[in-house]
Coordinates of N, CA and C in Angstrom, one line a residue:
X1 N -74.4 -3.6 7.5 CA -74.8 -4.2 6.2 C -73.7 -4.2 5.2
X2 N -72.9 -3.1 5.2 CA -71.8 -3.0 4.3 C -70.7 -4.0 4.7
X3 N -70.5 -4.2 5.9 CA -69.5 -5.2 6.3 C -69.9 -6.6 5.9
X4 N -71.2 -6.9 6.1 CA -71.7 -8.2 5.7 C -71.7 -8.4 4.2
X5 N -72.0 -7.3 3.4 CA -72.0 -7.4 2.0 C -70.6 -7.5 1.4
X6 N -69.6 -7.2 2.2 CA -68.2 -7.3 1.7 C -67.7 -8.7 1.6
X7 N -68.6 -9.7 1.9 CA -68.2 -11.1 1.8 C -67.7 -11.5 0.4
X8 N -68.2 -10.8 -0.6 CA -67.8 -11.1 -2.0 C -66.3 -10.8 -2.2
X9 N -65.7 -10.0 -1.3 CA -64.3 -9.8 -1.4 C -63.5 -10.6 -0.3
X10 N -64.0 -10.6 0.9 CA -63.2 -11.2 2.0 C -63.3 -12.7 2.0
X11 N -64.3 -13.3 1.5 CA -64.3 -14.8 1.5 C -63.3 -15.4 0.5
X12 N -63.3 -14.8 -0.7 CA -62.2 -15.3 -1.6 C -60.8 -15.0 -1.1
X13 N -60.6 -13.9 -0.4 CA -59.3 -13.5 0.2 C -59.0 -14.5 1.3
X14 N -60.0 -14.9 2.1 CA -59.7 -15.9 3.1 C -59.3 -17.2 2.5
X15 N -60.0 -17.6 1.4 CA -59.6 -18.9 0.7 C -58.2 -18.8 0.1
X16 N -57.8 -17.6 -0.4 CA -56.4 -17.5 -0.8 C -55.4 -17.7 0.3
X17 N -55.7 -17.1 1.5 CA -54.8 -17.3 2.6 C -54.8 -18.8 3.1
X18 N -55.9 -19.4 3.0 CA -56.0 -20.8 3.4 C -55.2 -21.7 2.4
X19 N -55.1 -21.3 1.2 CA -54.5 -22.1 0.2 C -53.0 -22.2 0.5
X20 N -52.4 -21.2 1.2 CA -51.0 -21.3 1.5 C -50.1 -21.2 0.4
X21 N -49.1 -22.1 0.3 CA -48.1 -22.0 -0.7 C -48.6 -22.3 -2.1
X22 N -49.9 -22.7 -2.3 CA -50.4 -22.8 -3.6 C -50.6 -21.5 -4.3
X23 N -50.6 -20.4 -3.6 CA -50.8 -19.1 -4.1 C -49.5 -18.3 -4.1
X24 N -49.2 -17.4 -5.0 CA -48.0 -16.6 -4.9 C -48.0 -15.7 -3.6
X25 N -46.9 -15.4 -3.2 CA -46.8 -14.6 -1.9 C -47.5 -13.2 -2.1
X26 N -47.4 -12.6 -3.3 CA -48.0 -11.3 -3.5 C -49.6 -11.5 -3.4
X27 N -50.1 -12.6 -3.8 CA -51.5 -12.7 -3.8 C -52.0 -13.0 -2.3
X28 N -51.2 -13.7 -1.6 CA -51.5 -13.9 -0.1 C -51.4 -12.6 0.6
X29 N -50.4 -11.8 0.3 CA -50.3 -10.5 1.0 C -51.5 -9.6 0.6
X30 N -51.9 -9.6 -0.6 CA -53.1 -8.8 -1.1 C -54.3 -9.3 -0.3
X31 N -54.4 -10.6 -0.2 CA -55.6 -11.2 0.5 C -55.6 -10.8 2.0
X32 N -54.4 -10.7 2.6 CA -54.3 -10.2 4.0 C -54.7 -8.8 4.1
X33 N -54.3 -8.0 3.1 CA -54.7 -6.6 3.1 C -56.3 -6.5 3.0
X34 N -56.8 -7.3 2.1 CA -58.3 -7.3 1.9 C -59.0 -7.7 3.2
X35 N -58.5 -8.7 3.9 CA -59.1 -9.1 5.1 C -59.0 -8.1 6.2
X36 N -57.8 -7.4 6.3 CA -57.6 -6.4 7.3 C -58.6 -5.2 7.1
X37 N -58.7 -4.9 5.8 CA -59.6 -3.8 5.5 C -61.1 -4.1 5.9
X38 N -61.6 -5.3 5.5 CA -62.9 -5.6 5.8 C -63.1 -5.9 7.3
X39 N -62.1 -6.3 8.0 CA -62.1 -6.5 9.5 C -62.3 -5.1 10.1
X40 N -61.5 -4.1 9.5 CA -61.6 -2.8 10.0 C -63.0 -2.2 9.9
X41 N -63.6 -2.5 8.8 CA -65.0 -2.0 8.5 C -65.9 -2.6 9.6
X42 N -65.8 -3.9 9.8 CA -66.6 -4.6 10.8 C -66.4 -4.1 12.2
X43 N -65.2 -3.9 12.6 CA -64.8 -3.4 13.9 C -65.4 -2.0 14.1
X44 N -65.2 -1.1 13.1 CA -65.7 0.3 13.2 C -67.2 0.3 13.3
X45 N -67.9 -0.6 12.6 CA -69.3 -0.7 12.6 C -69.8 -1.1 14.0
X46 N -69.1 -2.1 14.6 CA -69.5 -2.5 16.0 C -69.2 -1.4 17.0
X47 N -68.0 -0.7 16.8 CA -67.7 0.3 17.8 C -68.6 1.5 17.7
X48 N -69.1 1.8 16.5 CA -70.1 2.8 16.3 C -71.4 2.5 17.1
X49 N -71.7 1.3 17.2 CA -73.0 0.9 17.9 C -72.8 0.9 19.4
X50 N -71.6 0.6 19.9 CA -71.4 0.4 21.4 C -70.7 1.6 22.0
X51 N -70.0 2.4 21.3 CA -69.2 3.4 21.9 C -69.9 4.8 21.8
X52 N -69.8 5.5 22.9 CA -70.4 6.9 22.8 C -69.4 7.9 22.4
X53 N -68.1 7.7 22.6 CA -67.1 8.7 22.2 C -66.7 8.5 20.7
X54 N -66.5 9.5 20.0 CA -66.3 9.5 18.6 C -64.8 9.1 18.3
X55 N -63.9 9.3 19.2 CA -62.5 9.0 18.9 C -62.2 7.6 18.9
X56 N -63.0 6.7 19.6 CA -62.7 5.3 19.6 C -62.9 4.6 18.2
X57 N -64.1 4.8 17.6 CA -64.2 4.3 16.2 C -63.2 4.9 15.2
X58 N -63.0 6.2 15.4 CA -62.0 6.9 14.5 C -60.6 6.3 14.7
X59 N -60.2 6.1 15.9 CA -58.9 5.5 16.1 C -58.8 4.1 15.5
X60 N -59.8 3.3 15.6 CA -59.9 2.0 15.0 C -59.8 2.1 13.5
X61 N -60.6 3.1 12.9 CA -60.6 3.2 11.5 C -59.2 3.7 10.9
X62 N -58.5 4.6 11.6 CA -57.2 5.1 11.2 C -56.2 3.9 11.3
X63 N -56.2 3.2 12.4 CA -55.3 2.1 12.6 C -55.5 1.0 11.6
X64 N -56.7 0.6 11.4 CA -57.1 -0.4 10.4 C -56.7 0.0 9.0
X65 N -56.9 1.3 8.6 CA -56.6 1.8 7.3 C -55.1 1.8 7.1
X66 N -54.3 2.2 8.1 CA -52.8 2.2 8.0 C -52.3 0.7 7.8
X67 N -52.8 -0.2 8.6 CA -52.4 -1.6 8.4 C -52.8 -2.1 7.0
X68 N -54.0 -1.9 6.6 CA -54.4 -2.3 5.3 C -53.6 -1.7 4.2
X69 N -53.3 -0.4 4.3 CA -52.5 0.3 3.3 C -51.1 -0.3 3.3
X70 N -50.5 -0.5 4.4 CA -49.1 -1.1 4.5 C -49.1 -2.5 3.9
X71 N -50.1 -3.3 4.2 CA -50.1 -4.7 3.6 C -50.3 -4.6 2.1
X72 N -51.1 -3.7 1.6 CA -51.4 -3.6 0.2 C -50.2 -3.1 -0.6
X73 N -49.4 -2.1 0.0 CA -48.2 -1.6 -0.6 C -47.2 -2.7 -0.7
X74 N -47.0 -3.5 0.4 CA -46.1 -4.6 0.3 C -46.5 -5.7 -0.7
X75 N -47.8 -5.9 -0.8 CA -48.2 -6.9 -1.8 C -48.0 -6.4 -3.2
X76 N -48.2 -5.1 -3.4 CA -47.9 -4.5 -4.8 C -46.4 -4.6 -5.1
X77 N -45.6 -4.3 -4.2 CA -44.1 -4.4 -4.4 C -43.7 -5.8 -4.7
X78 N -44.3 -6.8 -4.0 CA -43.9 -8.2 -4.2 C -44.4 -8.6 -5.5
X79 N -45.6 -8.2 -5.9 CA -46.1 -8.5 -7.2 C -45.3 -8.0 -8.4
X80 N -44.8 -6.8 -8.2 CA -43.9 -6.2 -9.2 C -42.6 -7.1 -9.3
X81 N -42.1 -7.5 -8.2 CA -40.9 -8.3 -8.2 C -41.1 -9.7 -8.9
X82 N -42.2 -10.3 -8.5 CA -42.6 -11.6 -9.1 C -42.8 -11.4 -10.6
X83 N -43.4 -10.3 -11.1 CA -43.6 -10.1 -12.5 C -42.2 -10.0 -13.2
X84 N -41.3 -9.3 -12.6 CA -39.9 -9.1 -13.2 C -39.2 -10.5 -13.3
X85 N -39.3 -11.3 -12.2 CA -38.7 -12.6 -12.3 C -39.3 -13.5 -13.3
X86 N -40.7 -13.4 -13.5 CA -41.3 -14.2 -14.5 C -40.9 -13.8 -15.9
X87 N -40.8 -12.5 -16.1 CA -40.4 -11.9 -17.4 C -39.0 -12.4 -17.7
X88 N -38.1 -12.4 -16.8 CA -36.7 -12.9 -17.0 C -36.7 -14.4 -17.3
X89 N -37.5 -15.2 -16.6 CA -37.6 -16.6 -16.9 C -38.2 -16.9 -18.3
X90 N -39.2 -16.1 -18.7 CA -39.7 -16.3 -20.0 C -38.7 -15.9 -21.1
X91 N -38.0 -14.8 -20.8 CA -37.0 -14.3 -21.8 C -35.9 -15.4 -22.0
X92 N -35.5 -16.1 -20.9 CA -34.5 -17.2 -21.1 C -35.1 -18.3 -21.9
X93 N -36.4 -18.6 -21.8 CA -37.0 -19.6 -22.6 C -37.1 -19.2 -24.1
X94 N -37.2 -18.0 -24.3 CA -37.3 -17.5 -25.7 C -36.0 -17.0 -26.3
X95 N -34.9 -17.5 -25.7 CA -33.6 -17.0 -26.2 C -33.4 -17.3 -27.6
X96 N -33.8 -18.5 -28.1 CA -33.6 -18.9 -29.5 C -34.7 -18.2 -30.3
X97 N -34.4 -17.2 -31.2 CA -35.4 -16.5 -32.0 C -36.2 -17.5 -32.9
X98 N -37.4 -17.3 -33.0 CA -38.3 -18.1 -33.8 C -38.1 -17.7 -35.3
X99 N -38.3 -18.7 -36.2 CA -38.3 -18.4 -37.6 C -39.5 -17.5 -38.0
X100 N -39.4 -16.8 -39.1 CA -40.5 -15.9 -39.5 C -41.7 -16.8 -39.7
X101 N -42.9 -16.2 -39.4 CA -44.1 -17.0 -39.5 C -44.4 -17.3 -40.9
X102 N -44.5 -18.6 -41.2 CA -44.8 -19.1 -42.6 C -46.2 -19.7 -42.6
X103 N -46.9 -19.6 -41.5 CA -48.3 -20.2 -41.4 C -49.2 -19.6 -42.5
X104 N -49.3 -18.3 -42.8 CA -50.2 -17.9 -43.8 C -49.8 -18.4 -45.2
X105 N -48.5 -18.4 -45.5 CA -48.1 -18.9 -46.8 C -48.4 -20.4 -46.9
X106 N -48.1 -21.2 -45.9 CA -48.3 -22.6 -45.9 C -49.8 -22.9 -46.1
X107 N -50.6 -22.2 -45.3 CA -52.0 -22.4 -45.4 C -52.6 -22.1 -46.8
X108 N -52.1 -21.0 -47.4 CA -52.6 -20.6 -48.7 C -52.1 -21.7 -49.7
X109 N -50.9 -22.1 -49.7 CA -50.4 -23.1 -50.6 C -51.1 -24.4 -50.5
X110 N -51.3 -24.9 -49.3 CA -52.0 -26.1 -49.2 C -53.5 -26.0 -49.6
X111 N -54.1 -24.9 -49.3 CA -55.5 -24.6 -49.7 C -55.6 -24.7 -51.2
X112 N -54.7 -24.0 -51.9 CA -54.7 -24.0 -53.4 C -54.5 -25.4 -53.9
X113 N -53.6 -26.1 -53.4 CA -53.3 -27.5 -53.9 C -54.5 -28.4 -53.6
X114 N -55.0 -28.3 -52.4 CA -56.2 -29.2 -52.0 C -57.4 -28.8 -52.8
X115 N -57.6 -27.5 -53.1 CA -58.7 -27.1 -53.9 C -58.5 -27.4 -55.4
X116 N -57.3 -27.4 -55.8 CA -57.0 -27.6 -57.2 C -57.3 -29.1 -57.6
X117 N -56.9 -30.0 -56.7 CA -57.1 -31.4 -57.0 C -58.5 -31.9 -57.3
X118 N -59.4 -31.6 -56.4 CA -60.8 -32.0 -56.8 C -61.4 -31.2 -58.0
X119 N -61.0 -30.0 -58.2 CA -61.5 -29.2 -59.3 C -60.9 -29.9 -60.6
X120 N -59.6 -30.2 -60.6 CA -59.0 -30.8 -61.8 C -59.6 -32.2 -62.0
X121 N -59.9 -32.9 -61.0 CA -60.5 -34.2 -61.1 C -61.9 -34.1 -61.7
X122 N -62.7 -33.2 -61.3 CA -64.0 -33.0 -61.8 C -64.0 -32.6 -63.3
X123 N -63.0 -31.8 -63.6 CA -62.9 -31.4 -65.1 C -62.5 -32.6 -65.9
X124 N -61.5 -33.4 -65.3 CA -61.1 -34.6 -66.1 C -62.2 -35.6 -66.2
X125 N -63.0 -35.8 -65.2 CA -64.1 -36.7 -65.2 C -65.1 -36.3 -66.2
X126 N -65.4 -35.0 -66.2 CA -66.4 -34.5 -67.2 C -65.9 -34.6 -68.6
X127 N -64.6 -34.3 -68.8 CA -64.0 -34.5 -70.2 C -64.1 -35.9 -70.6
X128 N -63.8 -36.8 -69.7 CA -63.8 -38.3 -70.1 C -65.2 -38.8 -70.4
X129 N -66.1 -38.3 -69.7 CA -67.5 -38.7 -69.9 C -67.9 -38.2 -71.3
X130 N -67.5 -37.0 -71.6 CA -67.9 -36.4 -72.9 C -67.1 -37.1 -74.0
X131 N -65.9 -37.4 -73.9 CA -65.0 -37.9 -74.9 C -65.2 -39.4 -75.0
X132 N -65.6 -40.1 -74.0 CA -65.7 -41.6 -73.9 C -66.5 -42.2 -75.1
X133 N -67.7 -41.8 -75.3 CA -68.4 -42.5 -76.4 C -67.7 -42.4 -77.8
X134 N -67.0 -41.4 -78.1 CA -66.4 -41.3 -79.4 C -65.1 -42.1 -79.5
X135 N -64.3 -42.1 -78.4 CA -63.0 -42.8 -78.5 C -63.0 -44.1 -77.8
X136 N -64.0 -44.6 -77.2 CA -64.1 -45.9 -76.7 C -63.2 -46.1 -75.5
X137 N -63.0 -45.1 -74.6 CA -62.2 -45.3 -73.4 C -62.8 -46.2 -72.4
X138 N -62.0 -46.9 -71.7 CA -62.5 -47.9 -70.7 C -63.1 -47.1 -69.5
X139 N -64.1 -47.8 -68.9 CA -64.8 -47.2 -67.7 C -63.9 -47.0 -66.5
X140 N -62.9 -47.8 -66.4 CA -62.0 -47.6 -65.2 C -61.2 -46.3 -65.3
X141 N -60.9 -45.8 -66.5 CA -60.2 -44.6 -66.7 C -61.0 -43.4 -66.1
X142 N -62.3 -43.5 -66.3 CA -63.2 -42.4 -65.8 C -63.0 -42.3 -64.2
X143 N -62.7 -43.4 -63.5 CA -62.6 -43.4 -62.1 C -61.1 -43.1 -61.7
X144 N -60.2 -43.8 -62.5 CA -58.8 -43.8 -62.1 C -58.1 -42.4 -62.3
X145 N -58.4 -41.7 -63.4 CA -57.7 -40.4 -63.7 C -58.1 -39.4 -62.6
X146 N -59.4 -39.2 -62.3 CA -59.7 -38.2 -61.3 C -59.1 -38.6 -59.9
X147 N -59.2 -39.9 -59.6 CA -58.6 -40.3 -58.3 C -57.1 -40.1 -58.2
X148 N -56.4 -40.3 -59.3 CA -55.0 -40.1 -59.3 C -54.7 -38.6 -59.2
X149 N -55.5 -37.8 -59.8 CA -55.2 -36.3 -59.7 C -55.4 -35.8 -58.3
X150 N -56.5 -36.3 -57.6 CA -56.7 -35.9 -56.3 C -55.6 -36.4 -55.4
X151 N -55.2 -37.7 -55.5 CA -54.1 -38.3 -54.7 C -52.8 -37.5 -54.9
X152 N -52.5 -37.2 -56.1 CA -51.3 -36.4 -56.4 C -51.4 -35.0 -55.8
X153 N -52.5 -34.4 -55.9 CA -52.7 -33.1 -55.3 C -52.5 -33.1 -53.8
X154 N -53.1 -34.0 -53.2 CA -53.0 -34.1 -51.7 C -51.6 -34.5 -51.3
X155 N -50.9 -35.3 -52.0 CA -49.5 -35.6 -51.7 C -48.6 -34.4 -51.9
X156 N -48.8 -33.6 -52.9 CA -48.0 -32.4 -53.1 C -48.3 -31.4 -52.0
X157 N -49.6 -31.3 -51.6 CA -50.0 -30.4 -50.5 C -49.3 -30.8 -49.2
X158 N -49.3 -32.1 -48.9 CA -48.7 -32.6 -47.7 C -47.2 -32.3 -47.7
X159 N -46.6 -32.6 -48.8 CA -45.1 -32.4 -48.9 C -44.8 -30.9 -48.8
X160 N -45.6 -30.1 -49.5 CA -45.3 -28.6 -49.4 C -45.5 -28.1 -48.0
X161 N -46.5 -28.6 -47.3 CA -46.8 -28.1 -46.0 C -45.6 -28.5 -45.1
X162 N -45.0 -29.6 -45.2 CA -43.9 -30.0 -44.4 C -42.6 -29.2 -44.8
X163 N -42.4 -28.9 -46.1 CA -41.3 -28.2 -46.5 C -41.4 -26.7 -46.0
X164 N -42.5 -26.1 -46.1 CA -42.7 -24.8 -45.6 C -42.6 -24.6 -44.1
X165 N -42.9 -25.7 -43.4 CA -42.9 -25.7 -41.9 C -41.5 -25.9 -41.4
X166 N -40.6 -26.5 -42.1 CA -39.3 -26.9 -41.6 C -38.5 -25.6 -41.3
X167 N -37.9 -25.5 -40.1 CA -37.2 -24.3 -39.7 C -35.9 -24.2 -40.5
X168 N -35.6 -22.9 -40.8 CA -34.3 -22.7 -41.5 C -33.2 -22.6 -40.5
X169 N -32.0 -23.1 -41.0 CA -30.8 -23.2 -40.1 C -29.7 -22.4 -40.8
X170 N -29.1 -21.5 -40.1 CA -28.0 -20.8 -40.7 C -26.7 -21.6 -40.6
X171 N -25.6 -21.0 -41.0 CA -24.3 -21.7 -41.0 C -23.8 -22.2 -39.7
X172 N -24.2 -21.5 -38.6 CA -23.7 -21.9 -37.3 C -24.6 -23.0 -36.7
X173 N -25.6 -23.5 -37.4 CA -26.5 -24.5 -36.9 C -27.6 -24.0 -36.0
X174 N -27.8 -22.7 -35.9 CA -28.9 -22.1 -35.2 C -30.1 -21.9 -36.0
X175 N -31.2 -22.0 -35.5 CA -32.5 -21.7 -36.2 C -32.6 -20.2 -36.5
X176 N -33.1 -19.9 -37.6 CA -33.3 -18.5 -37.9 C -34.8 -18.2 -38.0

């Protein structure tokens, strides 16, 4: 029953082996170790049912455990080597240091500018509605002034976002 229940481990390992070069070598070696371990469990279970001598299943268990351990150690060593290679490759890609993160500053500046525009437009519209009857202001001004304030605010926010995002360059032409 234990050998049959192990399918949750040995079936994915079998799929990794069947995938071939689509999987890293370390993963295929680990899959081979998993399959050899579960094969050992199945063989020992079968030998326990058919063999009368205790040393036959024991020898199969020791042999299978040694093979599984050897494959697993090799897979682990290969995985470590692959990790070092990947770290070196990523380090080469990150050779150019990134500029300091200006995202929080940019986000706050744009949020203030975008929030200020509609607030100023609402105040301007309210003031114009209150002042209009006394000074005879045209109706188009009630619409034009708040719209202009919002448009200017959004324009300044867009420009400030681009200015804050631009990478800084030092005297040698490299990004800082």
